[in-house]
Amino acid sequence: MKLRVLFKLVLGVFGLFIAAVACAETLELKFGHDGAPGSLFAASSEEFARRANAKLGDKAKVLVFGSSQLGDDTEVLQKVKVGTVDFAIPSTIMSSAVPAFGLFEMPYLVKDRQHMQRIERDIVWPTLAPLAEKQGYKILAVWENGFRQITNSKRPIVTPDDLKGMKLRVPKGKWRVKMFQAYGASPSAMGLSEVFVALQTGVMDGQENPFPQIFAMKFQEVQKYLSLTEHVYTPAYVVVSAKKWETLPPDVRRVLEQTAKETQAYVYETAARMDKDLLEKLKAAGMQVNTADRQAFVKASAPIFEEFARDVPGGKEMIDKALKLAGSK
């Protein structure tokens, strides 16, 4: 009888040991971003994690940390490079790490998502992705942040002249700063998590972001005017550390990369739906909405294209190719 009890105890302990080993072998992969709950970044990363985890089983698990829990976009991108965070979705900030990504800071360059897919095919993968890898970042897929609009507490923005003297928060990319300086605003780069308080206290008069970020960050609570400028379309990139990527098992890498690319269709569909739905919600929240004079902004943007073409190696060639792709299929 005692031997039987002892045998059961041994089996129980052995079972716990096996379970602990199995648990320890499940690789946890951290995915950090600065989007709030309900944002496009949150929806995109969570959908990717759901799909990837279903395929990976016990081999690995993607854990998503939004709302800048792992740091702002600059910090997360740095953590990815050193391998303490596994995935990020940099958008504008990517141009700070790899100057050629400033291509997507050029105003009114990307016409629509179909145009972006052609740019992805002919410019991102053959030109930009290798440059990112030289800086320690491997791009798994291209998602999106979206078409950017201007909000502020002062007045409707119809032409660049309406921005003169306005304190405007922009993300940490030098070309966005240069763009709004050219328009006459007083732009300041700032992490997304700091923006609400800056707007609420009047440190900043306005900001610019796609609808999903505006709504998820509740900027409608502290901003009166929403001007539909669509001045920049910002793609977002699923990035990992190039060095750490090579240490992952080949089958795990295959699932992650394939799933990241597959998720793009979901991202674009969700983004298009949010563009429509959230504009109505922002109006319902009391924001005064106006359409900007696009041609006035396009005209004022010429110096930014000229400077990028002059200062960034290959800049002119990329701009010319991207504009040519607007009319191709």
Short mmCIF file of N, CA and C in Angstrom, two decimals, residues 49-188:
data_model
loop_
_atom_site.label_atom_id
_atom_site.label_comp_id
_atom_site.label_asym_id
_atom_site.label_seq_id
_atom_site.Cartn_x
_atom_site.Cartn_y
_atom_site.Cartn_z
N ALA A 49 -1.19 38.36 -33.57
CA ALA A 49 -0.88 37.46 -32.46
C ALA A 49 -1.86 36.29 -32.42
N ARG A 50 -3.14 36.59 -32.64
CA ARG A 50 -4.16 35.52 -32.63
C ARG A 50 -3.87 34.48 -33.71
N ARG A 51 -3.59 34.95 -34.91
CA ARG A 51 -3.33 34.04 -36.02
C ARG A 51 -2.03 33.26 -35.81
N ALA A 52 -0.98 33.98 -35.41
CA ALA A 52 0.33 33.33 -35.24
C ALA A 52 0.29 32.30 -34.12
N ASN A 53 -0.33 32.66 -33.00
CA ASN A 53 -0.37 31.75 -31.86
C ASN A 53 -1.16 30.47 -32.16
N ALA A 54 -2.20 30.61 -32.98
CA ALA A 54 -2.98 29.42 -33.37
C ALA A 54 -2.13 28.45 -34.18
N LYS A 55 -1.21 28.99 -34.99
CA LYS A 55 -0.34 28.14 -35.81
C LYS A 55 0.86 27.61 -35.03
N LEU A 56 1.34 28.40 -34.09
CA LEU A 56 2.58 28.04 -33.38
C LEU A 56 2.37 26.98 -32.30
N GLY A 57 1.17 26.90 -31.76
CA GLY A 57 0.94 25.92 -30.70
C GLY A 57 1.82 26.20 -29.49
N ASP A 58 2.55 25.15 -29.04
CA ASP A 58 3.42 25.30 -27.86
C ASP A 58 4.83 25.78 -28.22
N LYS A 59 5.09 25.99 -29.49
CA LYS A 59 6.46 26.37 -29.89
C LYS A 59 6.81 27.79 -29.49
N ALA A 60 5.84 28.69 -29.58
CA ALA A 60 6.08 30.09 -29.25
C ALA A 60 4.74 30.78 -29.05
N LYS A 61 4.79 31.92 -28.36
CA LYS A 61 3.58 32.68 -28.13
C LYS A 61 3.88 34.17 -28.25
N VAL A 62 3.10 34.86 -29.06
CA VAL A 62 3.25 36.31 -29.23
C VAL A 62 2.40 37.02 -28.18
N LEU A 63 3.02 37.90 -27.41
CA LEU A 63 2.33 38.68 -26.38
C LEU A 63 2.37 40.15 -26.80
N VAL A 64 1.20 40.80 -26.85
CA VAL A 64 1.11 42.17 -27.32
C VAL A 64 1.05 43.15 -26.15
N PHE A 65 1.87 44.20 -26.22
CA PHE A 65 1.89 45.25 -25.21
C PHE A 65 1.68 46.59 -25.91
N GLY A 66 0.47 47.15 -25.80
CA GLY A 66 0.17 48.42 -26.44
C GLY A 66 0.30 49.59 -25.49
N SER A 67 -0.19 50.77 -25.91
CA SER A 67 -0.22 51.98 -25.09
C SER A 67 1.14 52.36 -24.52
N SER A 68 2.20 52.09 -25.29
CA SER A 68 3.57 52.46 -24.88
C SER A 68 4.00 51.78 -23.58
N GLN A 69 3.44 50.61 -23.28
CA GLN A 69 3.82 49.90 -22.05
C GLN A 69 5.31 49.54 -22.02
N LEU A 70 5.86 49.28 -23.20
CA LEU A 70 7.28 48.90 -23.28
C LEU A 70 8.16 50.08 -23.66
N GLY A 71 7.57 51.29 -23.70
CA GLY A 71 8.30 52.49 -24.10
C GLY A 71 7.62 53.15 -25.28
N ASP A 72 8.00 54.41 -25.56
CA ASP A 72 7.42 55.07 -26.73
C ASP A 72 8.03 54.50 -28.00
N ASP A 73 7.62 55.01 -29.16
CA ASP A 73 8.05 54.39 -30.41
C ASP A 73 9.57 54.41 -30.58
N THR A 74 10.23 55.47 -30.12
CA THR A 74 11.69 55.53 -30.21
C THR A 74 12.33 54.46 -29.34
N GLU A 75 11.85 54.35 -28.11
CA GLU A 75 12.41 53.38 -27.16
C GLU A 75 12.18 51.95 -27.61
N VAL A 76 10.97 51.67 -28.10
CA VAL A 76 10.66 50.30 -28.54
C VAL A 76 11.52 49.91 -29.74
N LEU A 77 11.72 50.85 -30.66
CA LEU A 77 12.56 50.55 -31.82
C LEU A 77 13.99 50.23 -31.38
N GLN A 78 14.49 50.96 -30.41
CA GLN A 78 15.83 50.68 -29.88
C GLN A 78 15.88 49.33 -29.18
N LYS A 79 14.82 49.01 -28.43
CA LYS A 79 14.76 47.73 -27.72
C LYS A 79 14.68 46.56 -28.69
N VAL A 80 14.00 46.77 -29.81
CA VAL A 80 13.96 45.72 -30.83
C VAL A 80 15.37 45.47 -31.37
N LYS A 81 16.10 46.53 -31.62
CA LYS A 81 17.44 46.39 -32.19
C LYS A 81 18.35 45.58 -31.28
N VAL A 82 18.26 45.80 -29.95
CA VAL A 82 19.11 45.06 -29.01
C VAL A 82 18.50 43.73 -28.59
N GLY A 83 17.24 43.49 -28.97
CA GLY A 83 16.64 42.19 -28.73
C GLY A 83 15.86 42.03 -27.45
N THR A 84 15.60 43.13 -26.71
CA THR A 84 14.81 43.01 -25.48
C THR A 84 13.31 43.09 -25.74
N VAL A 85 12.93 43.60 -26.91
CA VAL A 85 11.56 43.52 -27.42
C VAL A 85 11.65 42.84 -28.78
N ASP A 86 10.70 41.96 -29.06
CA ASP A 86 10.82 41.14 -30.27
C ASP A 86 10.21 41.77 -31.52
N PHE A 87 9.05 42.44 -31.37
CA PHE A 87 8.38 43.04 -32.52
C PHE A 87 8.00 44.48 -32.21
N ALA A 88 7.98 45.31 -33.25
CA ALA A 88 7.42 46.66 -33.14
C ALA A 88 6.75 47.00 -34.46
N ILE A 89 5.97 48.10 -34.45
CA ILE A 89 5.34 48.58 -35.70
C ILE A 89 5.72 50.05 -35.88
N PRO A 90 6.96 50.33 -36.16
CA PRO A 90 7.33 51.74 -36.38
C PRO A 90 6.67 52.29 -37.63
N SER A 91 6.35 53.55 -37.57
CA SER A 91 5.78 54.24 -38.73
C SER A 91 6.71 55.41 -39.07
N THR A 92 6.33 56.62 -38.72
CA THR A 92 7.17 57.79 -39.00
C THR A 92 8.58 57.63 -38.43
N ILE A 93 8.68 57.06 -37.23
CA ILE A 93 9.97 56.97 -36.54
C ILE A 93 11.01 56.18 -37.32
N MET A 94 10.56 55.36 -38.27
CA MET A 94 11.51 54.53 -39.03
C MET A 94 12.50 55.40 -39.81
N SER A 95 12.08 56.60 -40.18
CA SER A 95 12.98 57.48 -40.93
C SER A 95 14.12 58.01 -40.07
N SER A 96 13.96 57.94 -38.75
CA SER A 96 15.04 58.35 -37.86
C SER A 96 16.12 57.28 -37.77
N ALA A 97 15.72 56.03 -37.96
CA ALA A 97 16.68 54.92 -37.92
C ALA A 97 17.31 54.68 -39.28
N VAL A 98 16.51 54.85 -40.35
CA VAL A 98 16.97 54.63 -41.72
C VAL A 98 16.47 55.81 -42.56
N PRO A 99 17.34 56.78 -42.88
CA PRO A 99 16.89 58.02 -43.53
C PRO A 99 16.07 57.83 -44.79
N ALA A 100 16.32 56.78 -45.56
CA ALA A 100 15.60 56.58 -46.81
C ALA A 100 14.10 56.38 -46.60
N PHE A 101 13.70 55.95 -45.39
CA PHE A 101 12.28 55.77 -45.10
C PHE A 101 11.55 57.11 -45.03
N GLY A 102 12.32 58.20 -45.04
CA GLY A 102 11.70 59.52 -45.13
C GLY A 102 10.91 59.70 -46.41
N LEU A 103 11.07 58.79 -47.35
CA LEU A 103 10.25 58.80 -48.57
C LEU A 103 8.78 58.93 -48.21
N PHE A 104 8.36 58.23 -47.17
CA PHE A 104 6.95 58.21 -46.79
C PHE A 104 6.55 59.41 -45.93
N GLU A 105 7.49 60.34 -45.75
CA GLU A 105 7.17 61.60 -45.12
C GLU A 105 6.88 62.68 -46.16
N MET A 106 7.04 62.33 -47.44
CA MET A 106 6.78 63.31 -48.49
C MET A 106 5.28 63.53 -48.65
N PRO A 107 4.83 64.79 -48.54
CA PRO A 107 3.40 65.08 -48.57
C PRO A 107 2.73 64.64 -49.88
N TYR A 108 1.58 63.98 -49.73
CA TYR A 108 0.74 63.60 -50.86
C TYR A 108 1.45 62.67 -51.86
N LEU A 109 2.42 61.94 -51.37
CA LEU A 109 3.14 61.00 -52.25
C LEU A 109 2.29 59.77 -52.56
N VAL A 110 1.73 59.15 -51.51
CA VAL A 110 0.94 57.93 -51.67
C VAL A 110 -0.52 58.30 -51.89
N LYS A 111 -1.07 57.83 -53.00
CA LYS A 111 -2.43 58.23 -53.40
C LYS A 111 -3.51 57.40 -52.71
N ASP A 112 -3.28 56.09 -52.60
CA ASP A 112 -4.25 55.20 -51.97
C ASP A 112 -3.55 53.89 -51.63
N ARG A 113 -4.27 52.95 -51.06
CA ARG A 113 -3.65 51.70 -50.60
C ARG A 113 -3.17 50.84 -51.77
N GLN A 114 -3.83 50.93 -52.91
CA GLN A 114 -3.38 50.17 -54.08
C GLN A 114 -2.04 50.72 -54.57
N HIS A 115 -1.91 52.04 -54.56
CA HIS A 115 -0.64 52.67 -54.91
C HIS A 115 0.45 52.23 -53.92
N MET A 116 0.10 52.20 -52.63
CA MET A 116 1.07 51.79 -51.61
C MET A 116 1.55 50.36 -51.85
N GLN A 117 0.66 49.48 -52.28
CA GLN A 117 1.07 48.10 -52.53
C GLN A 117 2.06 48.01 -53.69
N ARG A 118 1.90 48.87 -54.69
CA ARG A 118 2.85 48.89 -55.79
C ARG A 118 4.20 49.45 -55.32
N ILE A 119 4.14 50.47 -54.47
CA ILE A 119 5.38 51.01 -53.89
C ILE A 119 6.07 49.96 -53.04
N GLU A 120 5.28 49.23 -52.28
CA GLU A 120 5.84 48.14 -51.45
C GLU A 120 6.59 47.14 -52.33
N ARG A 121 5.95 46.74 -53.40
CA ARG A 121 6.54 45.74 -54.31
C ARG A 121 7.83 46.23 -54.97
N ASP A 122 7.81 47.48 -55.45
CA ASP A 122 8.90 47.97 -56.29
C ASP A 122 9.94 48.82 -55.57
N ILE A 123 9.61 49.28 -54.36
CA ILE A 123 10.56 50.13 -53.62
C ILE A 123 10.88 49.58 -52.23
N VAL A 124 9.86 49.21 -51.47
CA VAL A 124 10.13 48.77 -50.09
C VAL A 124 10.99 47.53 -50.06
N TRP A 125 10.56 46.47 -50.76
CA TRP A 125 11.31 45.20 -50.66
C TRP A 125 12.66 45.24 -51.36
N PRO A 126 12.77 45.76 -52.57
CA PRO A 126 14.10 45.76 -53.21
C PRO A 126 15.06 46.82 -52.70
N THR A 127 14.57 47.93 -52.16
CA THR A 127 15.45 49.04 -51.78
C THR A 127 15.48 49.32 -50.28
N LEU A 128 14.32 49.54 -49.68
CA LEU A 128 14.27 49.97 -48.29
C LEU A 128 14.53 48.84 -47.29
N ALA A 129 13.97 47.67 -47.54
CA ALA A 129 14.16 46.55 -46.60
C ALA A 129 15.64 46.19 -46.41
N PRO A 130 16.44 46.12 -47.49
CA PRO A 130 17.87 45.85 -47.29
C PRO A 130 18.59 46.94 -46.51
N LEU A 131 18.18 48.21 -46.70
CA LEU A 131 18.79 49.29 -45.93
C LEU A 131 18.45 49.16 -44.45
N ALA A 132 17.21 48.76 -44.16
CA ALA A 132 16.81 48.55 -42.76
C ALA A 132 17.62 47.42 -42.14
N GLU A 133 17.85 46.36 -42.90
CA GLU A 133 18.59 45.21 -42.37
C GLU A 133 20.04 45.58 -42.04
N LYS A 134 20.61 46.48 -42.83
CA LYS A 134 21.97 46.95 -42.55
C LYS A 134 22.04 47.70 -41.22
N GLN A 135 20.91 48.27 -40.81
CA GLN A 135 20.84 48.99 -39.53
C GLN A 135 20.35 48.09 -38.39
N GLY A 136 20.19 46.80 -38.67
CA GLY A 136 19.82 45.85 -37.62
C GLY A 136 18.36 45.50 -37.53
N TYR A 137 17.55 45.93 -38.51
CA TYR A 137 16.11 45.66 -38.48
C TYR A 137 15.68 44.82 -39.68
N LYS A 138 14.97 43.75 -39.40
CA LYS A 138 14.39 42.95 -40.48
C LYS A 138 12.91 43.27 -40.56
N ILE A 139 12.45 43.62 -41.74
CA ILE A 139 11.03 43.91 -41.95
C ILE A 139 10.32 42.62 -42.37
N LEU A 140 9.29 42.26 -41.62
CA LEU A 140 8.52 41.06 -41.94
C LEU A 140 7.34 41.37 -42.86
N ALA A 141 6.75 42.55 -42.69
CA ALA A 141 5.56 42.89 -43.48
C ALA A 141 5.35 44.39 -43.43
N VAL A 142 4.54 44.88 -44.35
CA VAL A 142 4.15 46.29 -44.37
C VAL A 142 2.67 46.36 -44.01
N TRP A 143 2.36 47.07 -42.91
CA TRP A 143 0.98 47.33 -42.51
C TRP A 143 0.70 48.82 -42.73
N GLU A 144 -0.07 49.43 -41.84
CA GLU A 144 -0.28 50.87 -42.04
C GLU A 144 -0.59 51.58 -40.74
N ASN A 145 -0.33 52.88 -40.76
CA ASN A 145 -0.79 53.80 -39.73
C ASN A 145 -1.94 54.62 -40.30
N GLY A 146 -1.81 55.06 -41.56
CA GLY A 146 -2.96 55.64 -42.25
C GLY A 146 -2.76 57.05 -42.76
N PHE A 147 -3.85 57.60 -43.32
CA PHE A 147 -3.86 58.96 -43.84
C PHE A 147 -4.02 59.94 -42.68
N ARG A 148 -3.15 60.94 -42.63
CA ARG A 148 -3.08 61.81 -41.47
C ARG A 148 -3.92 63.09 -41.68
N GLN A 149 -4.58 63.50 -40.59
CA GLN A 149 -5.41 64.70 -40.59
C GLN A 149 -4.94 65.61 -39.45
N ILE A 150 -5.29 66.89 -39.52
CA ILE A 150 -4.88 67.85 -38.50
C ILE A 150 -6.05 68.18 -37.57
N THR A 151 -5.80 68.13 -36.26
CA THR A 151 -6.77 68.63 -35.28
C THR A 151 -6.13 69.78 -34.52
N ASN A 152 -6.97 70.70 -34.05
CA ASN A 152 -6.44 71.79 -33.22
C ASN A 152 -7.58 72.45 -32.44
N SER A 153 -7.20 73.33 -31.54
CA SER A 153 -8.18 74.00 -30.68
C SER A 153 -8.42 75.45 -31.08
N LYS A 154 -7.82 75.90 -32.20
CA LYS A 154 -7.86 77.32 -32.56
C LYS A 154 -8.82 77.65 -33.69
N ARG A 155 -8.68 76.95 -34.84
CA ARG A 155 -9.44 77.35 -36.03
C ARG A 155 -9.39 76.22 -37.07
N PRO A 156 -10.30 76.27 -38.05
CA PRO A 156 -10.23 75.32 -39.16
C PRO A 156 -8.96 75.57 -39.98
N ILE A 157 -8.35 74.50 -40.48
CA ILE A 157 -7.17 74.61 -41.33
C ILE A 157 -7.62 74.35 -42.76
N VAL A 158 -7.59 75.40 -43.59
CA VAL A 158 -7.98 75.27 -44.99
C VAL A 158 -6.75 75.33 -45.89
N THR A 159 -5.86 76.25 -45.60
CA THR A 159 -4.61 76.39 -46.35
C THR A 159 -3.44 76.40 -45.37
N PRO A 160 -2.21 76.24 -45.86
CA PRO A 160 -1.05 76.30 -44.96
C PRO A 160 -0.99 77.59 -44.15
N ASP A 161 -1.50 78.69 -44.69
CA ASP A 161 -1.47 79.96 -43.95
C ASP A 161 -2.20 79.86 -42.61
N ASP A 162 -3.20 78.97 -42.54
CA ASP A 162 -3.96 78.83 -41.29
C ASP A 162 -3.14 78.18 -40.18
N LEU A 163 -2.01 77.60 -40.54
CA LEU A 163 -1.15 76.95 -39.55
C LEU A 163 -0.10 77.89 -38.97
N LYS A 164 0.01 79.09 -39.47
CA LYS A 164 1.08 79.99 -39.06
C LYS A 164 1.05 80.24 -37.55
N GLY A 165 2.19 79.96 -36.92
CA GLY A 165 2.33 80.17 -35.48
C GLY A 165 1.70 79.11 -34.61
N MET A 166 1.03 78.11 -35.20
CA MET A 166 0.34 77.10 -34.40
C MET A 166 1.33 76.10 -33.81
N LYS A 167 1.20 75.84 -32.50
CA LYS A 167 2.04 74.85 -31.82
C LYS A 167 1.46 73.47 -32.10
N LEU A 168 2.18 72.72 -32.91
CA LEU A 168 1.65 71.46 -33.42
C LEU A 168 2.55 70.29 -33.03
N ARG A 169 1.97 69.30 -32.37
CA ARG A 169 2.74 68.10 -32.06
C ARG A 169 2.86 67.24 -33.30
N VAL A 170 4.07 66.74 -33.55
CA VAL A 170 4.31 65.81 -34.64
C VAL A 170 5.12 64.63 -34.10
N PRO A 171 5.12 63.49 -34.78
CA PRO A 171 5.94 62.37 -34.34
C PRO A 171 7.42 62.63 -34.59
N LYS A 172 8.24 61.73 -34.08
CA LYS A 172 9.69 61.94 -34.10
C LYS A 172 10.30 61.53 -35.45
N GLY A 173 10.09 62.36 -36.44
CA GLY A 173 10.69 62.18 -37.75
C GLY A 173 11.01 63.55 -38.29
N LYS A 174 12.24 63.78 -38.73
CA LYS A 174 12.65 65.15 -39.05
C LYS A 174 11.90 65.74 -40.23
N TRP A 175 11.44 64.89 -41.16
CA TRP A 175 10.76 65.44 -42.33
C TRP A 175 9.38 65.97 -41.99
N ARG A 176 8.72 65.38 -40.99
CA ARG A 176 7.42 65.92 -40.56
C ARG A 176 7.61 67.29 -39.93
N VAL A 177 8.68 67.43 -39.16
CA VAL A 177 8.99 68.74 -38.58
C VAL A 177 9.25 69.76 -39.69
N LYS A 178 10.08 69.38 -40.66
CA LYS A 178 10.40 70.28 -41.77
C LYS A 178 9.14 70.65 -42.56
N MET A 179 8.26 69.67 -42.76
CA MET A 179 7.04 69.91 -43.52
C MET A 179 6.20 71.01 -42.88
N PHE A 180 5.96 70.87 -41.58
CA PHE A 180 5.09 71.85 -40.92
C PHE A 180 5.78 73.18 -40.68
N GLN A 181 7.09 73.18 -40.61
CA GLN A 181 7.81 74.45 -40.60
C GLN A 181 7.61 75.17 -41.94
N ALA A 182 7.64 74.40 -43.04
CA ALA A 182 7.42 74.99 -44.36
C ALA A 182 6.00 75.54 -44.48
N TYR A 183 5.05 74.93 -43.77
CA TYR A 183 3.68 75.41 -43.81
C TYR A 183 3.45 76.60 -42.89
N GLY A 184 4.44 76.91 -42.05
CA GLY A 184 4.33 78.07 -41.17
C GLY A 184 3.98 77.75 -39.73
N ALA A 185 3.79 76.46 -39.40
CA ALA A 185 3.47 76.07 -38.03
C ALA A 185 4.74 76.04 -37.18
N SER A 186 4.54 75.82 -35.88
CA SER A 186 5.65 75.66 -34.94
C SER A 186 5.58 74.23 -34.40
N PRO A 187 6.15 73.26 -35.15
CA PRO A 187 6.01 71.85 -34.77
C PRO A 187 7.00 71.42 -33.69
N SER A 188 6.57 70.48 -32.85
CA SER A 188 7.44 69.88 -31.83
C SER A 188 7.24 68.37 -31.85
#
